[in-house]
Coordinates of N, CA, C and O and ligand atoms in Angstrom, one line a residue:
M283 N 111.1 -57.9 224.5 CA 111.0 -59.2 223.8 C 112.1 -59.3 222.8 O 112.5 -58.4 222.1
I284 N 112.8 -60.5 222.8 CA 113.8 -60.8 221.8 C 113.1 -61.2 220.6 O 112.2 -62.2 220.6
E285 N 113.4 -60.6 219.4 CA 112.6 -60.8 218.2 C 112.2 -62.2 217.9 O 111.1 -62.5 217.6
E286 N 113.2 -63.1 217.9 CA 112.9 -64.5 217.4 C 112.7 -65.5 218.6 O 112.7 -66.7 218.3
C287 N 112.6 -65.0 219.8 CA 112.4 -65.9 221.0 C 111.0 -66.6 220.9 O 110.0 -66.0 221.0
I288 N 111.1 -67.9 220.9 CA 109.8 -68.7 220.7 C 108.9 -68.6 222.0 O 107.7 -68.5 221.9
F289 N 109.5 -68.5 223.2 CA 108.7 -68.4 224.4 C 108.2 -67.0 224.6 O 107.1 -66.8 225.1
C290 N 108.9 -66.0 224.1 CA 108.3 -64.6 224.1 C 107.0 -64.6 223.2 O 106.0 -64.0 223.5
K291 N 107.2 -65.3 222.0 CA 106.0 -65.4 221.1 C 104.9 -66.1 221.7 O 103.7 -65.8 221.5
I292 N 105.2 -67.2 222.4 CA 104.1 -67.9 223.1 C 103.4 -67.1 224.1 O 102.2 -67.0 224.2
S293 N 104.2 -66.3 224.9 CA 103.6 -65.5 225.9 C 102.7 -64.3 225.3 O 101.8 -63.9 225.9
K294 N 103.1 -63.9 224.1 CA 102.3 -62.9 223.4 C 101.2 -63.5 222.5 O 100.6 -62.7 221.8
K295 N 101.1 -64.8 222.6 CA 100.1 -65.5 221.8 C 100.3 -65.4 220.3 O 99.4 -65.5 219.5
E296 N 101.6 -65.1 219.9 CA 101.9 -65.1 218.5 C 102.1 -66.5 217.9 O 102.1 -66.7 216.7
I297 N 102.4 -67.4 218.9 CA 102.6 -68.8 218.5 C 101.6 -69.5 219.4 O 101.5 -69.2 220.6
K298 N 100.8 -70.5 218.8 CA 99.8 -71.2 219.6 C 100.4 -72.1 220.6 O 101.4 -72.8 220.3
S299 N 99.8 -72.2 221.8 CA 100.2 -73.2 222.8 C 99.0 -73.5 223.7 O 98.1 -72.7 223.6
E300 N 99.1 -74.5 224.4 CA 98.0 -74.8 225.4 C 98.3 -74.2 226.7 O 99.0 -74.8 227.5
I301 N 97.8 -73.0 226.9 CA 98.1 -72.3 228.1 C 97.1 -72.8 229.2 O 95.9 -72.8 229.0
I302 N 97.7 -73.1 230.4 CA 96.8 -73.6 231.4 C 96.8 -72.7 232.6 O 96.0 -72.9 233.5
Y303 N 97.7 -71.7 232.6 CA 97.7 -70.7 233.7 C 98.3 -69.4 233.1 O 99.3 -69.5 232.4
E304 N 97.8 -68.3 233.5 CA 98.4 -67.0 233.1 C 98.1 -65.9 234.2 O 96.9 -65.8 234.7
D305 N 99.0 -65.1 234.5 CA 98.8 -63.9 235.2 C 99.6 -62.8 234.6 O 100.2 -62.9 233.5
E306 N 99.7 -61.6 235.3 CA 100.4 -60.5 234.7 C 101.9 -60.8 234.5 O 102.6 -60.1 233.7
D307 N 102.5 -61.7 235.3 CA 103.9 -61.9 235.2 C 104.4 -63.3 234.6 O 105.5 -63.4 234.0
F308 N 103.5 -64.3 234.7 CA 103.9 -65.6 234.3 C 102.9 -66.3 233.4 O 101.7 -66.0 233.4
V309 N 103.4 -67.3 232.6 CA 102.5 -68.1 231.8 C 102.9 -69.6 232.0 O 104.1 -69.9 232.1
V310 N 102.0 -70.5 232.1 CA 102.3 -71.9 232.2 C 101.5 -72.6 231.0 O 100.3 -72.4 230.8
F311 N 102.3 -73.3 230.2 CA 101.7 -74.0 229.0 C 102.3 -75.4 228.9 O 103.3 -75.7 229.5
K312 N 101.6 -76.2 228.1 CA 102.0 -77.6 227.9 C 103.2 -77.7 227.0 O 103.3 -77.0 226.0
D313 N 104.2 -78.5 227.4 CA 105.4 -78.7 226.6 C 104.9 -79.5 225.3 O 104.1 -80.4 225.3
I314 N 105.5 -79.1 224.2 CA 105.1 -79.6 222.9 C 105.6 -81.1 222.7 O 105.1 -81.8 221.9
N315 N 106.6 -81.4 223.5 CA 107.2 -82.8 223.4 C 107.3 -83.4 224.8 O 108.4 -83.5 225.4
P316 N 106.1 -83.8 225.4 CA 106.1 -84.1 226.8 C 106.9 -85.3 227.1 O 106.9 -86.3 226.4
Q317 N 107.6 -85.2 228.3 CA 108.4 -86.3 228.8 C 107.8 -87.1 229.9 O 108.4 -87.9 230.6
A318 N 106.5 -86.7 230.2 CA 105.8 -87.4 231.3 C 104.3 -87.1 231.0 O 104.0 -86.2 230.1
P319 N 103.4 -87.8 231.6 CA 101.9 -87.6 231.3 C 101.5 -86.1 231.5 O 100.7 -85.6 230.8
I320 N 102.1 -85.5 232.5 CA 102.0 -84.0 232.6 C 103.3 -83.4 232.5 O 104.3 -83.7 233.2
H321 N 103.5 -82.5 231.5 CA 104.8 -81.8 231.3 C 104.4 -80.4 230.9 O 104.0 -80.1 229.8
L322 N 104.6 -79.5 231.9 CA 104.3 -78.1 231.7 C 105.6 -77.2 231.7 O 106.6 -77.6 232.3
L323 N 105.5 -76.0 231.1 CA 106.6 -75.1 231.2 C 106.1 -73.8 231.8 O 105.0 -73.3 231.3
L324 N 106.7 -73.3 232.8 CA 106.4 -72.1 233.5 C 107.4 -71.0 233.0 O 108.6 -71.2 233.2
I325 N 107.0 -69.9 232.5 CA 107.9 -68.9 232.0 C 107.5 -67.5 232.6 O 106.3 -67.2 232.7
P326 N 108.5 -66.7 232.8 CA 108.2 -65.3 233.1 C 107.8 -64.6 231.7 O 108.3 -65.0 230.7
K327 N 106.9 -63.6 231.8 CA 106.6 -62.9 230.5 C 107.7 -62.1 230.0 O 107.9 -61.9 228.8
I328 N 108.5 -61.6 230.9 CA 109.7 -60.8 230.4 C 110.8 -61.8 230.0 O 110.9 -62.9 230.5
H329 N 111.6 -61.3 229.0 CA 112.6 -62.2 228.4 C 113.8 -62.1 229.3 O 114.5 -61.1 229.5
I330 N 114.1 -63.3 230.0 CA 115.4 -63.4 230.7 C 115.9 -64.8 230.3 O 115.2 -65.8 230.2
E331 N 117.2 -64.8 230.0 CA 117.8 -66.0 229.4 C 117.8 -67.2 230.3 O 117.3 -68.3 229.9
N332 N 118.2 -67.0 231.5 CA 118.2 -68.1 232.5 C 118.5 -67.5 233.9 O 118.6 -66.3 234.1
I333 N 118.6 -68.4 234.9 CA 118.7 -68.0 236.3 C 120.0 -67.1 236.4 O 120.0 -66.1 237.1
S334 N 121.0 -67.4 235.7 CA 122.3 -66.7 235.8 C 122.1 -65.2 235.4 O 122.9 -64.4 235.7
R335 N 121.1 -64.9 234.6 CA 120.9 -63.6 234.1 C 119.9 -62.8 234.9 O 119.6 -61.6 234.6
I336 N 119.3 -63.4 236.0 CA 118.4 -62.6 236.9 C 119.3 -61.7 237.7 O 120.2 -62.1 238.4
S337 N 119.0 -60.4 237.7 CA 119.7 -59.5 238.5 C 119.3 -59.5 239.9 O 118.1 -59.9 240.2
L338 N 120.1 -59.1 240.9 CA 119.8 -59.1 242.3 C 118.6 -58.2 242.6 O 117.7 -58.5 243.4
E339 N 118.4 -57.1 241.8 CA 117.3 -56.2 242.0 C 116.0 -56.9 241.6 O 115.0 -56.6 242.2
S340 N 116.0 -57.7 240.6 CA 114.8 -58.3 240.1 C 114.4 -59.6 240.7 O 113.4 -60.2 240.5
V341 N 115.4 -60.2 241.5 CA 115.2 -61.5 242.0 C 113.9 -61.6 242.8 O 113.2 -62.6 242.8
K342 N 113.6 -60.5 243.5 CA 112.4 -60.5 244.4 C 111.1 -60.7 243.6 O 110.1 -61.2 244.0
N343 N 111.1 -60.3 242.3 CA 110.0 -60.4 241.4 C 109.7 -61.9 241.1 O 108.7 -62.2 240.5
F344 N 110.7 -62.7 241.3 CA 110.6 -64.1 240.9 C 110.1 -65.0 242.0 O 109.9 -66.2 241.8
N345 N 110.0 -64.5 243.2 CA 109.6 -65.4 244.3 C 108.2 -65.9 244.2 O 107.9 -67.0 244.7
R346 N 107.4 -65.3 243.4 CA 106.0 -65.8 243.2 C 106.0 -67.0 242.3 O 104.9 -67.7 242.2
I347 N 107.1 -67.4 241.7 CA 107.1 -68.6 240.9 C 106.7 -69.8 241.7 O 106.0 -70.7 241.3
F348 N 107.1 -69.8 243.0 CA 106.8 -70.9 243.9 C 105.3 -71.0 244.1 O 104.7 -72.1 244.2
S349 N 104.6 -69.9 244.3 CA 103.2 -70.0 244.5 C 102.4 -70.4 243.2 O 101.4 -71.0 243.3
V350 N 103.0 -70.0 242.1 CA 102.4 -70.4 240.8 C 102.5 -71.9 240.7 O 101.5 -72.6 240.3
I351 N 103.7 -72.5 240.9 CA 103.9 -73.9 240.9 C 102.9 -74.6 241.8 O 102.3 -75.6 241.5
K352 N 102.8 -74.1 243.0 CA 101.9 -74.7 244.0 C 100.5 -74.7 243.6 O 99.8 -75.7 243.6
E353 N 100.0 -73.5 243.1 CA 98.7 -73.4 242.6 C 98.3 -74.3 241.4 O 97.3 -75.0 241.4
V354 N 99.2 -74.4 240.4 CA 99.0 -75.2 239.3 C 99.0 -76.7 239.6 O 98.1 -77.4 239.2
T355 N 100.0 -77.1 240.4 CA 100.0 -78.6 240.7 C 98.9 -79.0 241.6 O 98.4 -80.1 241.5
E356 N 98.4 -78.1 242.5 CA 97.2 -78.4 243.3 C 96.0 -78.5 242.4 O 95.2 -79.4 242.6
K357 N 95.9 -77.6 241.5 CA 94.7 -77.6 240.6 C 94.7 -78.9 239.7 O 93.6 -79.5 239.5
L358 N 95.9 -79.4 239.3 CA 95.9 -80.6 238.6 C 95.9 -81.8 239.4 O 95.8 -83.0 238.9
G359 N 96.0 -81.7 240.7 CA 95.9 -82.8 241.7 C 97.1 -83.7 241.7 O 97.0 -84.9 242.0
V360 N 98.3 -83.1 241.4 CA 99.5 -83.9 241.4 C 100.4 -83.6 242.6 O 101.4 -84.2 242.7
D361 N 99.9 -82.7 243.4 CA 100.7 -82.3 244.6 C 100.9 -83.5 245.6 O 101.9 -83.6 246.2
K362 N 99.9 -84.4 245.7 CA 100.0 -85.4 246.7 C 101.0 -86.5 246.3 O 101.8 -86.9 247.1
D363 N 100.9 -86.9 245.0 CA 101.8 -88.0 244.5 C 103.2 -87.5 244.2 O 104.2 -88.2 244.2
G364 N 103.3 -86.2 244.0 CA 104.6 -85.6 243.8 C 104.9 -85.2 242.3 O 104.2 -85.7 241.4
Y365 N 105.8 -84.4 242.1 CA 106.2 -83.9 240.8 C 107.6 -83.5 240.8 O 108.2 -83.3 241.9
R366 N 108.2 -83.3 239.6 CA 109.6 -82.8 239.5 C 109.6 -81.4 238.8 O 108.9 -81.2 237.8
V367 N 110.4 -80.5 239.4 CA 110.6 -79.2 238.8 C 112.0 -79.1 238.3 O 112.9 -79.4 239.1
V368 N 112.2 -78.8 237.1 CA 113.6 -78.8 236.5 C 113.8 -77.5 235.8 O 113.0 -77.0 235.0
V369 N 115.0 -76.9 236.0 CA 115.5 -75.8 235.2 C 116.8 -76.2 234.6 O 117.8 -76.4 235.3
N370 N 116.8 -76.3 233.3 CA 118.1 -76.5 232.6 C 118.7 -75.2 232.3 O 118.1 -74.3 231.6
N371 N 119.8 -75.0 233.0 CA 120.4 -73.6 233.0 C 121.8 -73.6 232.2 O 122.8 -74.1 232.8
G372 N 121.7 -73.2 231.0 CA 123.0 -73.1 230.2 C 123.3 -74.4 229.5 O 122.7 -75.4 229.6
K373 N 124.5 -74.3 228.9 CA 125.0 -75.3 228.0 C 125.1 -76.7 228.6 O 124.6 -77.7 228.0
N374 N 125.8 -76.8 229.7 CA 126.0 -78.1 230.3 C 124.8 -78.8 230.8 O 124.7 -80.0 230.9
A375 N 123.7 -78.0 231.1 CA 122.5 -78.6 231.5 C 121.6 -78.9 230.3 O 120.5 -79.5 230.5
G376 N 122.0 -78.6 229.1 CA 121.2 -78.9 227.9 C 120.1 -77.9 227.6 O 119.1 -78.3 227.0
Q377 N 120.2 -76.7 228.1 CA 119.2 -75.7 227.8 C 119.1 -75.4 226.3 O 120.1 -75.0 225.7
E378 N 117.9 -75.6 225.8 CA 117.8 -75.4 224.3 C 117.0 -74.1 224.0 O 117.3 -73.5 222.9
V379 N 116.1 -73.7 224.8 CA 115.4 -72.4 224.6 C 115.9 -71.4 225.6 O 115.8 -71.6 226.8
N380 N 116.5 -70.3 225.1 CA 117.2 -69.4 225.9 C 116.2 -68.3 226.5 O 116.4 -67.1 226.3
H381 N 115.1 -68.8 227.0 CA 114.2 -68.0 227.8 C 113.9 -68.8 229.0 O 113.4 -69.9 228.9
L382 N 114.2 -68.2 230.2 CA 114.1 -69.0 231.5 C 112.7 -69.7 231.5 O 111.7 -69.2 231.3
H383 N 112.8 -71.0 231.8 CA 111.6 -71.8 232.0 C 111.8 -72.9 233.0 O 112.9 -73.5 233.1
F384 N 110.7 -73.1 233.7 CA 110.7 -74.2 234.7 C 109.9 -75.4 234.2 O 108.7 -75.2 233.9
H385 N 110.5 -76.5 234.0 CA 109.7 -77.7 233.6 C 109.0 -78.2 234.9 O 109.6 -78.3 235.9
I386 N 107.7 -78.5 234.7 CA 106.9 -79.1 235.8 C 106.5 -80.5 235.2 O 105.7 -80.5 234.3
L387 N 107.0 -81.6 235.8 CA 106.8 -82.9 235.3 C 106.0 -83.7 236.4 O 106.4 -83.7 237.5
A388 N 105.0 -84.5 235.9 CA 104.2 -85.2 236.9 C 103.5 -86.4 236.2 O 103.5 -86.5 234.9
G389 N 103.0 -87.3 237.0 CA 102.1 -88.4 236.4 C 102.9 -89.7 236.3 O 102.3 -90.7 235.8
R390 N 104.1 -89.7 236.7 CA 104.9 -91.0 236.7 C 106.0 -90.8 237.7 O 106.3 -89.7 238.2
K391 N 106.7 -91.9 238.0 CA 107.9 -91.9 238.9 C 109.1 -91.4 238.1 O 109.3 -91.8 236.9
F392 N 110.0 -90.6 238.7 CA 111.2 -90.2 238.0 C 112.4 -90.8 238.7 O 112.4 -91.0 239.9
S393 N 113.4 -91.1 237.9 CA 114.6 -91.7 238.5 C 115.6 -90.6 238.9 O 115.5 -89.4 238.5
W394 N 116.6 -91.0 239.7 CA 117.6 -90.1 240.1 C 118.9 -90.9 240.2 O 118.8 -92.0 240.7
P395 N 120.1 -90.4 239.9 CA 120.4 -89.1 239.4 C 119.9 -88.9 237.9 O 119.7 -89.8 237.2
P396 N 119.7 -87.6 237.5 CA 119.3 -87.3 236.2 C 120.5 -87.6 235.2 O 121.6 -87.6 235.6
G397 N 120.2 -87.8 234.0 CA 121.2 -88.2 233.0 C 122.1 -87.0 232.6 O 121.8 -85.9 232.9
Ligands
LIG528 P1 115.1 -77.0 227.5 O1 115.9 -78.1 226.9 O2 115.6 -75.6 227.0 O3 115.2 -77.0 229.0 O4 113.6 -77.2 227.2 C1 112.9 -76.6 226.2 C2 111.6 -77.2 226.1 O5 110.7 -76.5 225.3 C3 111.6 -78.7 225.5 O6 111.0 -79.6 226.5 C4 110.7 -78.5 224.3 O7 109.9 -79.7 224.0 C5 109.9 -77.3 224.6 N1 109.5 -76.5 223.4 C6 110.3 -76.1 222.4 N2 109.6 -75.4 221.5 C7 108.3 -75.4 221.9 C8 107.1 -74.8 221.3 O8 107.1 -74.2 220.3 N3 106.0 -75.0 222.1 C9 106.0 -75.7 223.3 N4 104.8 -75.8 223.9 N5 107.1 -76.2 223.8 C10 108.2 -76.1 223.1
LIG529 ZN1 112.0 -64.7 225.3

């Protein structure tokens, strides 16, 4: 854990959040500043800055992210109407929290291309 990382603290319950899914590797919680009726953040419990920092050896541990997204969106009933998954990776993408996170957005239509 990186001492001051806000998402490490959320995964360790040192900072309060509305957790809606948790297993031994991942946590899904509500974004504090939602950009859609449903706006969740999926994070690995281990601290990794972003996709660029995932090593080739550990990449296989991340393939379960897709089943977590599938499970959570099905549970919330947004899989039929659709949803958007976003990873802001690094400076040009506007990543603000340097702990890998997948935004899961649902409950409205989203435009394309992104801003
Ligand atoms: P980024 O711009 O890094 O892709 O997104 C960071 C996201 O984390 C933002 O959507 C922001 O609202 C969310 N966020 C930042 N701090 C907190 C917090 O303390 N709790 C929760 N639940 N979300 C946070
Ligand atoms: Zn962290």
